[in-house]
Amino acid sequence: MRSSDWEQVSDIYQEGIDTGNATFEEVIPSWAFWIQNHVSGCSIVARNGDRILGWAALSPASNRKVYCGVVEVSVYVCEKYHGKGIGLALLKKLIELSENKGIWTLQAGIFPENKTSIKLHEKGGFRIVGVREKIGKMNGIWRDVVLMERRSKKVGL
């Protein structure tokens, strides 16, 4: 992902925000803020020519040193390209990149209503480890989050 991709990446991110079932975020951050808060070299896009079809990224789960190998996964696909395998391709590439960086655990927090995302992560080798009940409010309503994780079979054994 490059700074020149940010406009299209932001559009896809906004589509996710607009669904109400992709993120607690309400506003798209600036490119500078966003890239500073993600793992270097682990922000990717799927493109067809100049058109970005989807994006994925890793962000640190914690700034504590003991958790340096644990990251949170984000995968977003442009609505008109859903169901074409783009999300799984992005997720598989993130897995590869994460292991190359010595990351042993990928985690995802997904609204239970987002069944497509849960299925995608299961296809990518994630498992449900629990539900964080009423973990945050969105539009004044408490929301649950399904916590999923994938442990590397190569790193941290």
mmCIF file of C-alpha atoms in Angstrom:
data_model
loop_
_atom_site.group_PDB
_atom_site.id
_atom_site.type_symbol
_atom_site.label_atom_id
_atom_site.label_comp_id
_atom_site.label_asym_id
_atom_site.label_seq_id
_atom_site.Cartn_x
_atom_site.Cartn_y
_atom_site.Cartn_z
ATOM 1 C CA MET A 1 0.000 0.000 0.000
ATOM 2 C CA ARG A 2 1.297 3.430 -0.961
ATOM 3 C CA SER A 3 0.175 6.904 0.024
ATOM 4 C CA SER A 4 -1.159 7.326 -3.518
ATOM 5 C CA ASP A 5 -3.537 4.411 -2.806
ATOM 6 C CA TRP A 6 -5.060 6.108 0.229
ATOM 7 C CA GLU A 7 -8.006 7.735 -1.561
ATOM 8 C CA GLN A 8 -9.273 4.396 -2.905
ATOM 9 C CA VAL A 9 -8.377 2.563 0.317
ATOM 10 C CA SER A 10 -10.342 5.206 2.246
ATOM 11 C CA ASP A 11 -13.353 4.739 -0.028
ATOM 12 C CA ILE A 12 -13.367 0.991 0.663
ATOM 13 C CA TYR A 13 -12.858 1.632 4.388
ATOM 14 C CA GLN A 14 -15.823 4.044 4.323
ATOM 15 C CA GLU A 15 -17.981 1.354 2.726
ATOM 16 C CA GLY A 16 -17.126 -0.840 5.709
ATOM 17 C CA ILE A 17 -17.930 1.927 8.176
ATOM 18 C CA ASP A 18 -21.244 2.550 6.433
ATOM 19 C CA THR A 19 -22.349 -1.077 6.904
ATOM 20 C CA GLY A 20 -22.254 -0.623 10.670
ATOM 21 C CA ASN A 21 -20.813 -4.132 11.008
ATOM 22 C CA ALA A 22 -17.156 -3.766 10.039
ATOM 23 C CA THR A 23 -15.538 -1.480 12.615
ATOM 24 C CA PHE A 24 -16.142 0.729 15.622
ATOM 25 C CA GLU A 25 -14.368 3.533 13.739
ATOM 26 C CA GLU A 26 -16.584 6.385 12.619
ATOM 27 C CA VAL A 27 -14.119 8.572 10.722
ATOM 28 C CA ILE A 28 -11.347 7.724 8.276
ATOM 29 C CA PRO A 29 -7.983 8.839 9.690
ATOM 30 C CA SER A 30 -5.314 10.631 7.692
ATOM 31 C CA TRP A 31 -2.816 8.522 5.767
ATOM 32 C CA ALA A 32 0.002 9.690 8.052
ATOM 33 C CA PHE A 33 -1.847 8.653 11.218
ATOM 34 C CA TRP A 34 -3.005 5.375 9.728
ATOM 35 C CA ILE A 35 0.340 4.165 8.388
ATOM 36 C CA GLN A 36 2.107 5.167 11.623
ATOM 37 C CA ASN A 37 -0.233 2.861 13.561
ATOM 38 C CA HIS A 38 0.216 -0.223 11.389
ATOM 39 C CA VAL A 39 3.020 -2.776 11.061
ATOM 40 C CA SER A 40 5.589 -1.615 8.510
ATOM 41 C CA GLY A 41 5.462 -3.606 5.288
ATOM 42 C CA CYS A 42 2.184 -5.314 6.222
ATOM 43 C CA SER A 43 -0.344 -3.016 4.553
ATOM 44 C CA ILE A 44 -1.324 -4.418 1.177
ATOM 45 C CA VAL A 45 -3.822 -3.868 -1.609
ATOM 46 C CA ALA A 46 -5.375 -6.047 -4.292
ATOM 47 C CA ARG A 47 -5.508 -4.189 -7.552
ATOM 48 C CA ASN A 48 -6.661 -4.586 -11.098
ATOM 49 C CA GLY A 49 -4.666 -2.033 -13.056
ATOM 50 C CA ASP A 50 -5.163 1.277 -11.286
ATOM 51 C CA ARG A 51 -8.298 0.111 -9.445
ATOM 52 C CA ILE A 52 -7.942 -1.084 -5.853
ATOM 53 C CA LEU A 53 -10.325 -3.968 -5.159
ATOM 54 C CA GLY A 54 -9.512 -4.439 -1.494
ATOM 55 C CA TRP A 55 -6.917 -3.911 1.195
ATOM 56 C CA ALA A 56 -5.578 -5.584 4.294
ATOM 57 C CA ALA A 57 -3.254 -4.547 7.092
ATOM 58 C CA LEU A 58 -1.761 -5.542 10.420
ATOM 59 C CA SER A 59 -1.676 -3.337 13.487
ATOM 60 C CA PRO A 60 0.039 -4.037 16.805
ATOM 61 C CA ALA A 61 -2.245 -5.588 19.418
ATOM 62 C CA SER A 62 -0.252 -3.894 22.182
ATOM 63 C CA ASN A 63 2.823 -1.728 22.600
ATOM 64 C CA ARG A 64 4.122 -4.019 25.373
ATOM 65 C CA LYS A 65 7.258 -5.868 24.266
ATOM 66 C CA VAL A 66 5.939 -9.287 25.327
ATOM 67 C CA TYR A 67 3.183 -8.931 22.685
ATOM 68 C CA CYS A 68 5.502 -7.916 19.810
ATOM 69 C CA GLY A 69 4.434 -11.031 17.875
ATOM 70 C CA VAL A 70 0.709 -10.457 18.245
ATOM 71 C CA VAL A 71 -1.128 -8.274 15.754
ATOM 72 C CA GLU A 72 -4.654 -7.409 14.722
ATOM 73 C CA VAL A 73 -5.840 -8.114 11.188
ATOM 74 C CA SER A 74 -7.999 -5.840 9.026
ATOM 75 C CA VAL A 75 -9.363 -6.998 5.662
ATOM 76 C CA TYR A 76 -11.706 -4.881 3.547
ATOM 77 C CA VAL A 77 -12.967 -5.590 0.028
ATOM 78 C CA CYS A 78 -14.835 -3.153 -2.203
ATOM 79 C CA GLU A 79 -18.508 -4.093 -2.049
ATOM 80 C CA LYS A 80 -18.829 -4.728 -5.782
ATOM 81 C CA TYR A 81 -15.982 -7.275 -5.640
ATOM 82 C CA HIS A 82 -17.324 -9.370 -2.746
ATOM 83 C CA GLY A 83 -17.401 -13.120 -3.318
ATOM 84 C CA LYS A 84 -14.504 -13.225 -5.771
ATOM 85 C CA GLY A 85 -11.788 -14.585 -3.450
ATOM 86 C CA ILE A 86 -10.075 -11.221 -2.964
ATOM 87 C CA GLY A 87 -10.447 -11.215 0.815
ATOM 88 C CA LEU A 88 -8.948 -14.691 1.174
ATOM 89 C CA ALA A 89 -6.058 -13.824 -1.167
ATOM 90 C CA LEU A 90 -5.317 -10.715 0.922
ATOM 91 C CA LEU A 91 -5.554 -12.688 4.164
ATOM 92 C CA LYS A 92 -3.190 -15.399 2.891
ATOM 93 C CA LYS A 93 -0.660 -12.760 1.849
ATOM 94 C CA LEU A 94 -0.895 -11.115 5.295
ATOM 95 C CA ILE A 95 -0.218 -14.488 6.903
ATOM 96 C CA GLU A 96 2.899 -14.891 4.779
ATOM 97 C CA LEU A 97 4.108 -11.352 5.507
ATOM 98 C CA SER A 98 3.436 -11.729 9.228
ATOM 99 C CA GLU A 99 5.446 -14.929 9.490
ATOM 100 C CA ASN A 100 8.323 -13.331 7.586
ATOM 101 C CA LYS A 101 8.312 -10.637 10.308
ATOM 102 C CA GLY A 102 8.363 -13.170 13.152
ATOM 103 C CA ILE A 103 4.725 -12.639 14.146
ATOM 104 C CA TRP A 104 3.189 -15.690 15.845
ATOM 105 C CA THR A 105 -0.419 -14.657 16.471
ATOM 106 C CA LEU A 106 -2.930 -12.908 14.259
ATOM 107 C CA GLN A 107 -6.145 -11.837 15.918
ATOM 108 C CA ALA A 108 -9.352 -10.331 14.648
ATOM 109 C CA GLY A 109 -12.310 -8.783 16.438
ATOM 110 C CA ILE A 110 -15.426 -9.190 14.304
ATOM 111 C CA PHE A 111 -19.021 -8.169 14.957
ATOM 112 C CA PRO A 112 -21.101 -11.384 15.169
ATOM 113 C CA GLU A 113 -23.436 -9.985 12.510
ATOM 114 C CA ASN A 114 -20.534 -9.984 10.012
ATOM 115 C CA LYS A 115 -20.835 -13.688 9.226
ATOM 116 C CA THR A 116 -18.995 -13.302 5.901
ATOM 117 C CA SER A 117 -15.901 -11.992 7.689
ATOM 118 C CA ILE A 118 -16.062 -14.768 10.283
ATOM 119 C CA LYS A 119 -16.220 -17.384 7.489
ATOM 120 C CA LEU A 120 -13.342 -15.690 5.657
ATOM 121 C CA HIS A 121 -11.137 -15.823 8.732
ATOM 122 C CA GLU A 122 -12.062 -19.470 9.365
ATOM 123 C CA LYS A 123 -10.980 -20.272 5.782
ATOM 124 C CA GLY A 124 -7.693 -18.526 6.607
ATOM 125 C CA GLY A 125 -7.069 -20.814 9.567
ATOM 126 C CA PHE A 126 -8.493 -18.632 12.348
ATOM 127 C CA ARG A 127 -10.557 -20.067 15.173
ATOM 128 C CA ILE A 128 -13.080 -18.445 17.458
ATOM 129 C CA VAL A 129 -11.610 -18.067 20.932
ATOM 130 C CA GLY A 130 -14.520 -16.240 22.502
ATOM 131 C CA VAL A 131 -16.978 -13.393 22.437
ATOM 132 C CA ARG A 132 -16.265 -10.081 24.092
ATOM 133 C CA GLU A 133 -19.747 -9.100 25.213
ATOM 134 C CA LYS A 134 -20.772 -5.457 25.141
ATOM 135 C CA ILE A 135 -17.152 -4.432 24.565
ATOM 136 C CA GLY A 136 -17.999 -1.049 23.068
ATOM 137 C CA LYS A 137 -20.858 1.242 22.165
ATOM 138 C CA MET A 138 -21.772 2.184 18.634
ATOM 139 C CA ASN A 139 -24.460 4.779 18.117
ATOM 140 C CA GLY A 140 -25.425 4.345 21.767
ATOM 141 C CA ILE A 141 -25.837 0.568 21.454
ATOM 142 C CA TRP A 142 -23.546 -1.948 23.157
ATOM 143 C CA ARG A 143 -21.902 -4.284 20.645
ATOM 144 C CA ASP A 144 -20.340 -7.712 21.029
ATOM 145 C CA VAL A 145 -17.189 -8.756 19.185
ATOM 146 C CA VAL A 146 -16.204 -12.294 18.212
ATOM 147 C CA LEU A 147 -12.516 -12.740 18.995
ATOM 148 C CA MET A 148 -10.673 -14.935 16.494
ATOM 149 C CA GLU A 149 -7.033 -15.908 16.297
ATOM 150 C CA ARG A 150 -4.589 -17.781 14.132
ATOM 151 C CA ARG A 151 -1.378 -19.151 15.592
ATOM 152 C CA SER A 152 1.521 -19.580 13.197
ATOM 153 C CA LYS A 153 2.719 -23.085 12.452
ATOM 154 C CA LYS A 154 6.155 -21.637 11.626
ATOM 155 C CA VAL A 155 6.841 -18.880 14.173
ATOM 156 C CA GLY A 156 6.868 -19.034 17.959
ATOM 157 C CA LEU A 157 6.812 -22.801 18.245
#
